[in-house]
């Protein structure tokens, strides 16, 4: 289980780097669009749609990385107050289970959307980029997040079980 956790954590890092690369492209393209609009008085017709379309996968590529770094916002006063007690594991397990359930829902929706856009051949309105190009990385990122959340949840309970057997 620990090996799978490390592999998924490494993939999460790669996806975060891919998201950072997309953000870099967005920054360059947006800067170009601003320069064309205000310096040369010739607006780029594609910049708004391109940055909006690229923002979609960026929103999901960092999910698993945020999980790896425990960077999700949470109300932690109960977790902090119960640290070291058996109830702490249960509270952590419940919050992780909520993430898994939400991840399963979004995984199913994203995979279904990727399949439907692939079969329909839907494209963006101005650039005519196939929408499946944006759904596939998003669906993969959400599925990875959900799998990673399940592995971490299982590790929480297997580590607790091992600690109980040692005592």
Short mmCIF file of C-alpha atoms in Angstrom, two decimals:
data_model
loop_
_atom_site.label_atom_id
_atom_site.label_comp_id
_atom_site.label_asym_id
_atom_site.label_seq_id
_atom_site.Cartn_x
_atom_site.Cartn_y
_atom_site.Cartn_z
CA UNK A 1 0.00 0.00 0.00
CA UNK A 2 2.88 2.36 0.81
CA UNK A 3 4.41 1.77 -2.64
CA UNK A 4 1.13 2.58 -4.36
CA UNK A 5 0.84 5.72 -2.25
CA UNK A 6 4.32 6.83 -3.37
CA UNK A 7 3.59 6.15 -7.05
CA UNK A 8 0.30 8.05 -6.90
CA UNK A 9 2.03 10.88 -5.06
CA UNK A 10 4.67 11.07 -7.81
CA UNK A 11 1.99 11.13 -10.52
CA UNK A 12 0.19 13.86 -8.55
CA UNK A 13 3.36 15.93 -8.71
CA UNK A 14 3.63 15.43 -12.47
CA UNK A 15 0.03 16.53 -12.95
CA UNK A 16 0.68 19.62 -10.83
CA UNK A 17 3.66 20.45 -13.07
CA UNK A 18 1.44 20.00 -16.13
CA UNK A 19 -1.07 22.40 -14.57
CA UNK A 20 1.73 24.90 -13.91
CA UNK A 21 2.83 24.64 -17.55
CA UNK A 22 -0.72 25.35 -18.70
CA UNK A 23 -0.88 28.38 -16.39
CA UNK A 24 2.40 29.60 -17.91
CA UNK A 25 0.92 29.29 -21.42
CA UNK A 26 -2.18 31.16 -20.23
CA UNK A 27 -0.04 33.97 -18.82
CA UNK A 28 1.89 34.31 -22.07
CA UNK A 29 -1.23 34.20 -24.22
CA UNK A 30 -3.12 36.66 -22.02
CA UNK A 31 -0.15 39.04 -22.00
CA UNK A 32 -0.01 38.81 -25.77
CA UNK A 33 -3.75 39.52 -25.94
CA UNK A 34 -3.44 42.58 -23.70
CA UNK A 35 -0.52 43.90 -25.73
CA UNK A 36 -2.37 43.39 -29.01
CA UNK A 37 -5.50 45.07 -27.67
CA UNK A 38 -3.98 48.12 -26.00
CA UNK A 39 -0.69 48.68 -27.80
CA UNK A 40 -1.57 47.73 -31.36
CA UNK A 41 -5.34 48.30 -31.11
CA UNK A 42 -5.90 44.90 -32.73
CA UNK A 43 -7.53 42.53 -30.22
CA UNK A 44 -6.87 38.82 -30.43
CA UNK A 45 -10.20 37.08 -30.95
CA UNK A 46 -8.95 33.80 -29.52
CA UNK A 47 -7.36 34.75 -26.21
CA UNK A 48 -10.52 34.80 -24.09
CA UNK A 49 -11.81 31.42 -25.23
CA UNK A 50 -8.35 29.81 -25.13
CA UNK A 51 -7.61 30.89 -21.59
CA UNK A 52 -11.09 29.89 -20.45
CA UNK A 53 -10.75 26.44 -22.03
CA UNK A 54 -7.27 25.95 -20.58
CA UNK A 55 -8.48 26.98 -17.14
CA UNK A 56 -10.79 23.95 -16.99
CA UNK A 57 -8.11 21.22 -16.80
CA UNK A 58 -5.93 23.41 -14.56
CA UNK A 59 -8.70 23.40 -11.99
CA UNK A 60 -8.40 19.63 -11.62
CA UNK A 61 -4.74 18.85 -12.31
CA UNK A 62 -3.71 19.99 -8.83
CA UNK A 63 -6.32 18.04 -6.85
CA UNK A 64 -4.17 15.02 -6.04
CA UNK A 65 -1.14 17.21 -5.32
CA UNK A 66 -3.14 19.22 -2.81
CA UNK A 67 -4.18 15.95 -1.19
CA UNK A 68 -0.56 14.78 -1.07
CA UNK A 69 0.49 18.01 0.63
CA UNK A 70 -2.57 18.01 2.94
CA UNK A 71 -3.36 21.46 1.56
CA UNK A 72 -7.14 21.35 1.54
CA UNK A 73 -8.87 23.95 3.64
CA UNK A 74 -10.61 22.37 6.58
CA UNK A 75 -11.92 23.28 9.95
CA UNK A 76 -9.22 21.61 11.98
CA UNK A 77 -10.03 22.59 15.55
CA UNK A 78 -11.67 19.21 16.22
CA UNK A 79 -8.79 17.34 14.62
CA UNK A 80 -6.27 19.41 16.58
CA UNK A 81 -8.18 18.99 19.84
CA UNK A 82 -8.40 15.21 19.47
CA UNK A 83 -4.84 14.54 18.27
CA UNK A 84 -3.45 11.45 19.96
CA UNK A 85 -6.88 10.07 20.88
CA UNK A 86 -8.72 7.25 19.08
CA UNK A 87 -11.51 9.60 18.03
CA UNK A 88 -8.99 11.57 15.96
CA UNK A 89 -8.62 8.69 13.50
CA UNK A 90 -12.40 8.46 13.17
CA UNK A 91 -12.80 12.18 12.51
CA UNK A 92 -10.00 12.10 9.96
CA UNK A 93 -11.53 9.01 8.38
CA UNK A 94 -14.93 10.68 8.09
CA UNK A 95 -13.50 13.81 6.43
CA UNK A 96 -11.45 11.65 4.05
CA UNK A 97 -14.53 9.56 3.26
CA UNK A 98 -16.44 12.72 2.31
CA UNK A 99 -13.62 13.54 -0.15
CA UNK A 100 -13.82 10.03 -1.59
CA UNK A 101 -17.60 10.22 -2.10
CA UNK A 102 -17.35 13.64 -3.77
CA UNK A 103 -14.41 12.37 -5.85
CA UNK A 104 -16.40 9.33 -6.99
CA UNK A 105 -19.28 11.55 -8.09
CA UNK A 106 -17.04 13.92 -10.05
CA UNK A 107 -15.01 11.02 -11.46
CA UNK A 108 -18.14 9.41 -12.87
CA UNK A 109 -19.37 12.73 -14.28
CA UNK A 110 -16.00 13.62 -15.83
CA UNK A 111 -15.45 10.20 -17.40
CA UNK A 112 -18.99 10.25 -18.81
CA UNK A 113 -18.45 13.76 -20.20
CA UNK A 114 -15.11 12.72 -21.78
CA UNK A 115 -16.77 9.75 -23.46
CA UNK A 116 -19.72 11.81 -24.69
CA UNK A 117 -17.54 14.61 -26.08
CA UNK A 118 -15.35 12.03 -27.79
CA UNK A 119 -18.34 10.41 -29.50
CA UNK A 120 -20.06 13.69 -30.35
CA UNK A 121 -16.95 15.42 -31.68
CA UNK A 122 -18.00 18.65 -29.95
CA UNK A 123 -15.61 21.56 -30.41
CA UNK A 124 -15.14 24.99 -28.90
CA UNK A 125 -17.07 27.82 -30.51
CA UNK A 126 -14.29 30.05 -31.86
CA UNK A 127 -11.08 28.00 -31.88
CA UNK A 128 -12.83 24.78 -32.90
CA UNK A 129 -10.63 22.79 -30.50
CA UNK A 130 -12.13 19.39 -29.68
CA UNK A 131 -13.61 19.54 -26.19
CA UNK A 132 -12.44 16.01 -25.47
CA UNK A 133 -8.88 17.43 -25.24
CA UNK A 134 -9.99 19.26 -22.10
CA UNK A 135 -12.16 16.51 -20.64
CA UNK A 136 -9.60 13.70 -20.85
CA UNK A 137 -6.91 15.31 -18.65
CA UNK A 138 -9.59 16.57 -16.28
CA UNK A 139 -11.19 13.13 -15.98
CA UNK A 140 -7.82 11.46 -15.46
CA UNK A 141 -6.90 13.99 -12.78
CA UNK A 142 -10.18 13.51 -10.91
CA UNK A 143 -9.95 9.72 -11.11
CA UNK A 144 -6.36 9.86 -9.83
CA UNK A 145 -7.45 12.12 -6.99
CA UNK A 146 -10.20 9.68 -6.01
CA UNK A 147 -7.90 6.66 -6.19
CA UNK A 148 -5.27 8.52 -4.16
CA UNK A 149 -7.88 9.50 -1.56
CA UNK A 150 -8.98 5.85 -1.27
CA UNK A 151 -5.38 4.66 -0.83
CA UNK A 152 -4.70 7.27 1.84
CA UNK A 153 -7.96 6.41 3.61
CA UNK A 154 -7.05 2.71 3.61
CA UNK A 155 -3.57 3.55 4.89
CA UNK A 156 -5.14 5.49 7.76
CA UNK A 157 -6.99 2.38 8.88
CA UNK A 158 -4.23 -0.14 8.17
CA UNK A 159 -1.71 2.01 10.09
CA UNK A 160 -4.18 2.19 12.97
CA UNK A 161 -4.68 -1.56 12.86
CA UNK A 162 -0.92 -2.15 12.92
CA UNK A 163 -0.55 0.22 15.89
CA UNK A 164 -3.32 -1.65 17.77
CA UNK A 165 -1.62 -5.03 17.13
CA UNK A 166 1.72 -3.74 18.43
CA UNK A 167 0.23 -2.53 21.73
#
